[in-house]
Coordinates of C-alpha atoms in Angstrom, one line a residue:
Chain L
M23 CA 2.6 -9.2 24.1
N24 CA -0.5 -8.7 26.3
D25 CA -3.2 -11.1 27.1
K26 CA -5.6 -9.4 24.7
S27 CA -3.1 -9.7 21.9
S28 CA -2.7 -13.4 22.6
D29 CA -6.4 -13.8 22.7
V30 CA -6.8 -12.1 19.3
A31 CA -4.1 -14.4 17.8
R32 CA -5.8 -17.4 19.2
R33 CA -9.2 -16.3 17.8
I34 CA -7.6 -15.6 14.4
T35 CA -6.1 -19.1 14.3
D36 CA -9.4 -20.7 15.5
E37 CA -11.2 -18.9 12.6
L38 CA -8.6 -20.2 10.1
A39 CA -9.0 -23.7 11.3
S40 CA -12.8 -23.5 11.2
C41 CA -12.7 -22.9 7.5
G42 CA -10.4 -25.7 6.7
V43 CA -7.0 -23.9 6.5
K44 CA -4.2 -26.4 7.0
L45 CA -1.2 -24.8 5.4
V46 CA 0.0 -21.3 6.6
A47 CA 2.9 -19.8 4.8
S48 CA 4.4 -16.8 6.5
L49 CA 6.9 -14.1 6.5
P50 CA 7.3 -12.0 9.6
D51 CA 6.0 -8.5 10.4
N52 CA 6.3 -7.2 14.0
W53 CA 2.6 -6.8 14.3
L54 CA 2.1 -10.5 13.3
M55 CA 4.6 -12.2 15.6
N56 CA 2.0 -13.3 18.0
V57 CA -0.2 -14.8 15.2
I58 CA 2.8 -16.5 13.6
A59 CA 3.9 -18.0 17.0
T60 CA 0.3 -19.2 17.6
V61 CA 0.1 -20.8 14.2
D62 CA 3.5 -22.4 14.6
R63 CA 2.7 -24.2 17.8
D64 CA -0.8 -25.2 16.7
P65 CA -0.9 -28.8 15.4
R66 CA -4.0 -28.0 13.3
F67 CA -1.6 -26.2 10.9
V68 CA 1.4 -26.9 8.8
H69 CA 3.4 -23.7 9.2
V70 CA 5.9 -23.0 6.5
P71 CA 8.1 -20.0 7.0
V72 CA 9.1 -18.9 3.5
N73 CA 12.1 -17.1 2.1
R74 CA 10.0 -14.4 0.4
E75 CA 6.4 -13.5 0.0
E76 CA 6.2 -14.7 -3.6
S77 CA 7.1 -18.2 -2.4
A78 CA 4.0 -18.1 -0.2
I79 CA 1.8 -17.3 -3.2
G80 CA 3.3 -20.3 -5.0
L81 CA 2.9 -22.7 -2.1
C82 CA -0.7 -21.7 -1.3
S83 CA -1.7 -21.9 -5.0
G84 CA -0.2 -25.4 -5.4
A85 CA -1.9 -26.5 -2.2
Y86 CA -5.2 -25.5 -3.5
M87 CA -4.7 -27.8 -6.5
G88 CA -4.3 -30.6 -4.0
A89 CA -7.5 -29.7 -2.1
M90 CA -5.6 -28.3 0.9
G91 CA -6.8 -25.1 2.5
S92 CA -4.2 -22.4 3.0
A93 CA -3.4 -18.9 4.0
A94 CA -0.5 -16.6 3.2
L95 CA 0.4 -14.3 6.1
M96 CA 2.6 -11.3 5.5
G97 CA 3.3 -7.7 6.1
A98 CA 2.2 -4.9 3.9
S99 CA 5.7 -4.4 2.4
G100 CA 5.8 -8.1 1.5
F101 CA 2.4 -7.8 -0.2
M102 CA 3.7 -5.0 -2.4
T103 CA 6.3 -7.4 -3.8
V104 CA 3.9 -10.1 -5.0
I105 CA 1.7 -8.3 -7.5
Y106 CA 3.1 -10.1 -10.5
A107 CA 2.9 -13.5 -8.8
I108 CA -0.8 -13.0 -8.0
T109 CA -1.8 -11.6 -11.3
K110 CA 0.1 -14.3 -13.2
I111 CA -0.9 -17.4 -11.1
N112 CA -4.1 -16.6 -9.4
Y113 CA -5.7 -14.4 -12.0
S114 CA -4.5 -16.3 -15.1
Y115 CA -5.5 -19.7 -13.8
E116 CA -8.3 -18.5 -11.5
I117 CA -6.8 -20.1 -8.5
P118 CA -8.2 -18.9 -5.2
L119 CA -5.8 -17.4 -2.7
F120 CA -6.3 -16.1 0.9
L121 CA -4.0 -13.4 2.2
M122 CA -3.7 -12.0 5.6
V123 CA -1.8 -8.7 5.5
T124 CA -0.9 -6.0 8.0
L125 CA -2.5 -2.6 7.3
R126 CA 0.8 -0.7 7.7
G127 CA 1.0 3.0 7.4
A128 CA -2.5 3.5 8.7
L129 CA -3.7 5.3 11.8
G130 CA -1.8 3.9 14.8
D131 CA 1.3 2.9 12.9
H132 CA 4.3 4.5 14.7
H133 CA 6.8 3.8 12.0
K134 CA 7.5 6.6 9.5
H135 CA 9.1 4.2 7.0
H136 CA 5.7 2.7 6.3
V137 CA 4.5 5.9 4.7
S138 CA 4.6 4.2 1.3
N139 CA 2.3 1.4 2.5
G140 CA 0.0 4.0 4.0
L141 CA -0.2 5.8 0.7
Y142 CA -0.3 2.8 -1.7
L143 CA -1.3 -0.5 -0.2
R144 CA -5.0 -0.1 -0.7
P145 CA -4.7 1.8 -4.0
V146 CA -2.5 -1.0 -5.3
M147 CA -5.1 -3.7 -4.3
E148 CA -7.8 -1.7 -5.9
A149 CA -5.8 -1.2 -9.0
I150 CA -5.6 -5.0 -9.5
D151 CA -9.2 -5.5 -8.4
L152 CA -8.2 -7.5 -5.4
P153 CA -11.0 -7.3 -2.9
Y154 CA -10.1 -6.8 0.8
Q155 CA -11.6 -6.5 4.2
V156 CA -10.1 -4.4 6.9
I157 CA -10.4 -6.0 10.4
D158 CA -9.9 -3.4 13.1
D159 CA -12.1 -4.9 15.8
A160 CA -11.9 -8.3 17.5
R161 CA -15.6 -8.6 17.1
D162 CA -15.1 -8.8 13.4
I163 CA -12.6 -11.7 13.4
G164 CA -15.5 -13.9 12.1
L165 CA -15.1 -12.1 8.8
I166 CA -12.0 -14.1 8.2
S167 CA -13.9 -17.3 7.4
R168 CA -16.4 -15.3 5.3
A169 CA -13.6 -13.8 3.3
Y170 CA -11.9 -17.2 2.9
R171 CA -15.0 -18.8 1.6
H172 CA -15.6 -15.9 -0.7
S173 CA -12.2 -16.5 -2.3
R174 CA -13.1 -20.1 -2.9
T175 CA -16.5 -19.3 -4.3
F176 CA -15.2 -16.8 -6.8
C177 CA -11.9 -18.5 -7.5
R178 CA -10.0 -15.3 -6.9
P179 CA -7.7 -13.8 -4.2
F180 CA -9.1 -12.1 -1.2
A181 CA -7.1 -10.2 1.5
V182 CA -8.0 -9.4 5.0
L183 CA -6.0 -6.4 6.4
F184 CA -5.3 -6.4 10.1
T185 CA -4.8 -3.1 11.9
R186 CA -2.3 -2.5 14.7
D187 CA -5.1 -2.0 17.2
L188 CA -6.5 -5.4 16.4
L189 CA -3.3 -7.3 16.6
R190 CA -2.1 -5.4 19.7
G191 CA -5.4 -6.2 21.4
H192 CA -6.6 -2.6 21.5
G193 CA -9.3 -2.8 18.9
G194 CA -13.0 -2.8 19.7
N195 CA -13.6 -4.5 23.0
G196 CA -10.1 -5.8 23.1
G197 CA -10.7 -9.3 21.8
H198 CA -13.3 -10.4 24.3
G199 CA -16.3 -9.5 22.3
Chain F
M5 CA 22.9 -32.8 -24.3
K6 CA 20.0 -31.5 -26.4
Y7 CA 17.1 -30.1 -24.4
L8 CA 14.5 -32.1 -26.3
D9 CA 16.4 -35.3 -26.1
A10 CA 16.7 -35.0 -22.4
F11 CA 13.0 -34.4 -22.0
K12 CA 12.3 -37.4 -24.2
V13 CA 14.4 -39.6 -21.8
L14 CA 12.4 -38.2 -18.8
A15 CA 9.2 -38.9 -20.6
K16 CA 10.2 -42.4 -21.3
H17 CA 11.0 -43.1 -17.7
R18 CA 8.0 -41.3 -16.3
R19 CA 5.5 -43.7 -14.6
D20 CA 2.6 -41.9 -12.9
E21 CA 4.4 -38.7 -11.9
I22 CA 2.5 -35.4 -11.9
V23 CA 4.5 -32.7 -13.7
V24 CA 4.7 -28.9 -13.2
T25 CA 6.6 -27.0 -15.8
S26 CA 8.2 -23.6 -15.7
A27 CA 8.2 -20.7 -18.1
G28 CA 8.7 -21.0 -21.8
N29 CA 11.1 -23.8 -22.9
S30 CA 10.3 -26.5 -20.4
G31 CA 6.6 -26.2 -21.1
Q32 CA 7.3 -26.3 -24.9
A33 CA 9.7 -29.3 -24.6
W34 CA 7.4 -31.3 -22.2
W35 CA 4.4 -30.6 -24.5
A36 CA 6.5 -31.8 -27.5
A37 CA 7.7 -34.9 -25.7
T38 CA 4.4 -36.0 -24.1
R39 CA 1.3 -34.0 -25.4
D40 CA 0.1 -34.5 -21.8
S41 CA -3.1 -32.5 -21.3
E42 CA -4.2 -33.9 -17.9
A43 CA -1.4 -34.7 -15.5
T44 CA 0.9 -31.8 -16.3
F45 CA 0.3 -28.2 -15.1
Y46 CA 2.0 -25.8 -17.5
L47 CA 2.7 -23.0 -15.2
D48 CA 3.6 -20.2 -17.5
A49 CA 6.2 -17.5 -16.6
S50 CA 5.8 -17.5 -12.8
M51 CA 9.3 -16.1 -12.5
S52 CA 10.7 -18.8 -10.1
L53 CA 7.6 -20.2 -8.4
S54 CA 7.1 -23.5 -10.2
T55 CA 8.8 -25.6 -7.4
M56 CA 7.0 -23.6 -4.7
W57 CA 3.7 -24.3 -6.5
A58 CA 4.7 -28.0 -6.8
S59 CA 5.7 -28.1 -3.1
G60 CA 2.2 -26.9 -2.1
L61 CA 0.7 -29.7 -4.2
A62 CA 3.2 -32.3 -2.9
L63 CA 2.4 -31.3 0.7
A64 CA -1.3 -31.5 0.0
R65 CA -1.1 -34.9 -1.8
P66 CA 1.6 -37.0 -0.3
E67 CA 0.3 -40.0 -2.3
L68 CA 1.4 -38.4 -5.5
K69 CA 4.9 -38.1 -6.9
I70 CA 5.6 -34.7 -8.4
W71 CA 8.3 -33.5 -10.8
A72 CA 8.7 -29.8 -11.1
F73 CA 10.8 -28.2 -13.9
M74 CA 12.5 -24.9 -13.4
G75 CA 14.9 -23.1 -15.8
D76 CA 18.1 -21.7 -14.4
G77 CA 17.0 -18.2 -15.3
A78 CA 14.1 -18.7 -12.9
F79 CA 16.3 -20.3 -10.4
C80 CA 18.7 -17.3 -10.3
M81 CA 15.7 -15.1 -9.5
N82 CA 14.9 -17.0 -6.3
P83 CA 17.6 -19.4 -5.1
G84 CA 16.4 -19.0 -1.6
M85 CA 13.5 -21.3 -2.5
L86 CA 15.9 -24.1 -1.8
M87 CA 15.9 -23.2 1.9
V88 CA 12.1 -23.7 2.0
E89 CA 12.4 -26.9 0.0
R90 CA 15.0 -28.2 2.4
A91 CA 12.9 -27.3 5.4
M92 CA 9.9 -29.0 3.9
N93 CA 12.0 -32.0 2.7
L94 CA 9.1 -33.5 0.8
P95 CA 10.0 -37.1 -0.3
N96 CA 7.4 -36.9 -3.2
L97 CA 8.9 -33.9 -4.8
T98 CA 11.7 -33.8 -7.4
H99 CA 13.0 -30.4 -8.4
I100 CA 14.4 -30.7 -11.9
L101 CA 16.6 -27.7 -12.7
V102 CA 17.0 -27.3 -16.5
S103 CA 20.3 -25.5 -16.9
N104 CA 20.7 -24.1 -20.4
R105 CA 22.7 -21.1 -19.2
V106 CA 20.4 -18.6 -20.8
Y107 CA 17.0 -17.0 -20.4
G108 CA 15.5 -19.5 -22.9
A109 CA 12.1 -18.0 -23.0
T110 CA 13.5 -14.6 -23.8
S111 CA 15.4 -15.4 -27.1
N112 CA 18.3 -17.0 -25.2
A113 CA 19.3 -13.8 -23.6
A114 CA 22.4 -14.1 -21.4
L115 CA 22.2 -14.8 -17.7
P116 CA 24.2 -12.5 -15.4
R117 CA 26.7 -15.4 -15.1
N118 CA 26.9 -18.6 -17.1
D119 CA 29.2 -20.6 -14.8
N120 CA 27.0 -21.2 -11.8
D121 CA 27.5 -24.6 -10.2
Y122 CA 23.9 -25.3 -9.3
A123 CA 24.5 -28.7 -7.7
A124 CA 27.1 -27.1 -5.4
I125 CA 24.6 -24.3 -4.6
A126 CA 22.0 -26.9 -3.7
R127 CA 24.4 -28.8 -1.5
A128 CA 25.5 -25.6 0.2
M129 CA 21.9 -24.9 1.0
G130 CA 21.8 -28.2 2.8
L131 CA 20.1 -30.5 0.3
E132 CA 21.3 -34.1 0.4
R133 CA 19.8 -35.8 -2.6
V134 CA 21.5 -33.8 -5.4
F135 CA 22.2 -35.2 -8.8
A136 CA 23.5 -33.7 -12.0
F137 CA 23.4 -35.0 -15.6
G138 CA 25.3 -33.5 -18.5
A139 CA 25.2 -36.4 -21.0
L140 CA 22.3 -38.3 -22.5
D141 CA 23.7 -41.8 -21.9
A142 CA 24.2 -41.1 -18.2
L143 CA 20.7 -39.7 -17.9
E144 CA 19.2 -42.7 -19.7
R145 CA 21.2 -45.1 -17.4
D146 CA 21.0 -43.4 -14.0
F147 CA 17.8 -41.3 -13.9
P148 CA 15.5 -44.3 -13.1
G149 CA 17.6 -44.9 -10.0
V150 CA 17.2 -41.3 -8.9
I151 CA 13.5 -41.4 -9.1
G152 CA 12.8 -45.0 -8.2
G153 CA 12.0 -46.5 -4.8
N154 CA 11.1 -44.8 -1.6
V155 CA 13.3 -41.8 -0.7
R156 CA 13.5 -40.1 2.6
G157 CA 13.5 -36.5 1.3
H158 CA 13.4 -34.0 -1.4
T159 CA 15.4 -34.7 -4.6
F160 CA 17.2 -32.0 -6.7
V161 CA 18.3 -32.9 -10.2
V162 CA 20.3 -30.6 -12.5
L163 CA 20.1 -31.2 -16.3
E164 CA 22.8 -29.5 -18.3
V165 CA 21.3 -28.9 -21.7
E166 CA 22.0 -26.9 -24.8
P167 CA 19.7 -23.8 -25.4
F168 CA 16.9 -24.2 -27.8
S169 CA 17.9 -23.7 -31.5
D170 CA 16.0 -21.0 -33.5
A171 CA 13.8 -23.8 -34.9
E172 CA 13.1 -25.2 -31.4
Q173 CA 12.1 -21.8 -30.1
K174 CA 9.2 -22.1 -32.5
L175 CA 7.9 -25.3 -31.0
E176 CA 4.2 -25.0 -30.1
Q177 CA 3.4 -23.7 -26.6
P178 CA 0.9 -25.8 -24.6
P179 CA -2.3 -24.3 -26.0
F180 CA -4.5 -24.2 -22.9
D181 CA -6.2 -21.2 -21.5
G182 CA -5.5 -20.9 -17.8
P183 CA -8.9 -21.9 -16.4
E184 CA -9.1 -24.9 -18.8
L185 CA -5.7 -26.1 -17.6
K186 CA -6.8 -25.7 -14.0
Y187 CA -9.8 -27.8 -14.4
R188 CA -8.2 -30.5 -16.6
F189 CA -5.3 -30.8 -14.1
G190 CA -7.5 -30.5 -11.0
R191 CA -10.0 -33.2 -12.2
E192 CA -7.0 -35.5 -12.8
I193 CA -5.8 -34.9 -9.3
E194 CA -9.3 -35.6 -8.0
R195 CA -9.6 -38.7 -10.0
R196 CA -6.3 -40.1 -8.7
T197 CA -6.7 -39.2 -5.1
D198 CA -10.5 -39.0 -4.6
C199 CA -10.1 -35.5 -3.2
N200 CA -12.4 -32.5 -3.8
I201 CA -10.7 -29.5 -5.1
F202 CA -13.4 -27.4 -6.6
G203 CA -16.3 -28.0 -4.2
Y204 CA -18.2 -30.3 -6.6
R205 CA -17.3 -33.4 -8.5
V206 CA -18.3 -34.2 -12.0

């Protein structure tokens, strides 16, 4: 990882902490490894690596009912497995949920096997009326806390989608804006 | 032992525990045994997430004791949850696996196998506080010891019960709409712990 990528990871975690996130439940994605490592060594967070993405949905939803801020961090493929959990738990009971997901299959992804995510990730989110915000530029990292607060205000899930350029430190001004 | 009888024993020995139910039968049975409309979250048909949901709550509110029910049908969908529970090792969480050997909420449809040893699975996952009850008198006698006192880590309890009869399948479901349940339960958590879940207190 380059210095810019590490700086982006630090700024993402600072943004999470600023809006009161304590619990971070994660499953890995190569693009997220720097963010996950930064969360893991940051004492402001309780980092819980989970066995599958649905478990992150359960954990974060329960934490909300105990007044603990939380975020679920996962790859696009993992998100595609949690549609039922989100619609059942977060829609039925109107429990807010904050998701941070990689925008796999988009411009800049070198991996052919993410073609399905490129084709369907955003259409699936739109099909279940799950609002999202793409973050491609380090100057937009502040949108994380706005999105988090939006999920709390409207008692619904909200996702931020991180691009490869952002997480690799290539987006915008490289994380120093 | 009979499903409802087991739940009546649990209800009898419940002190101030917060309860999270799983799909179908456990919600019906707990509602029949307690009519609790404040301190129980009837999590409907989450397909294996009741104890993860309860773990998030238990992490957030260590001053509360939490019981989380899960049917063995749900357990079989996501046994890896025990790895997460073991890692979190929350002393205020008791995972109560209700083993009726069928998908009780789906007309007692058969599980892929009906001879799983759930206590052995839990021990193999590294859990240490594992208990199993197959008879009502043992549950009545020993359950208070399982939940009493200060424990150092997560507790896993297996209840071997008979599937619901046809008549029991018709027991009333907890009648709450999702948002009402959220606010009833959340206000109870706020009252007990002086926390602020919803951004405003009433």
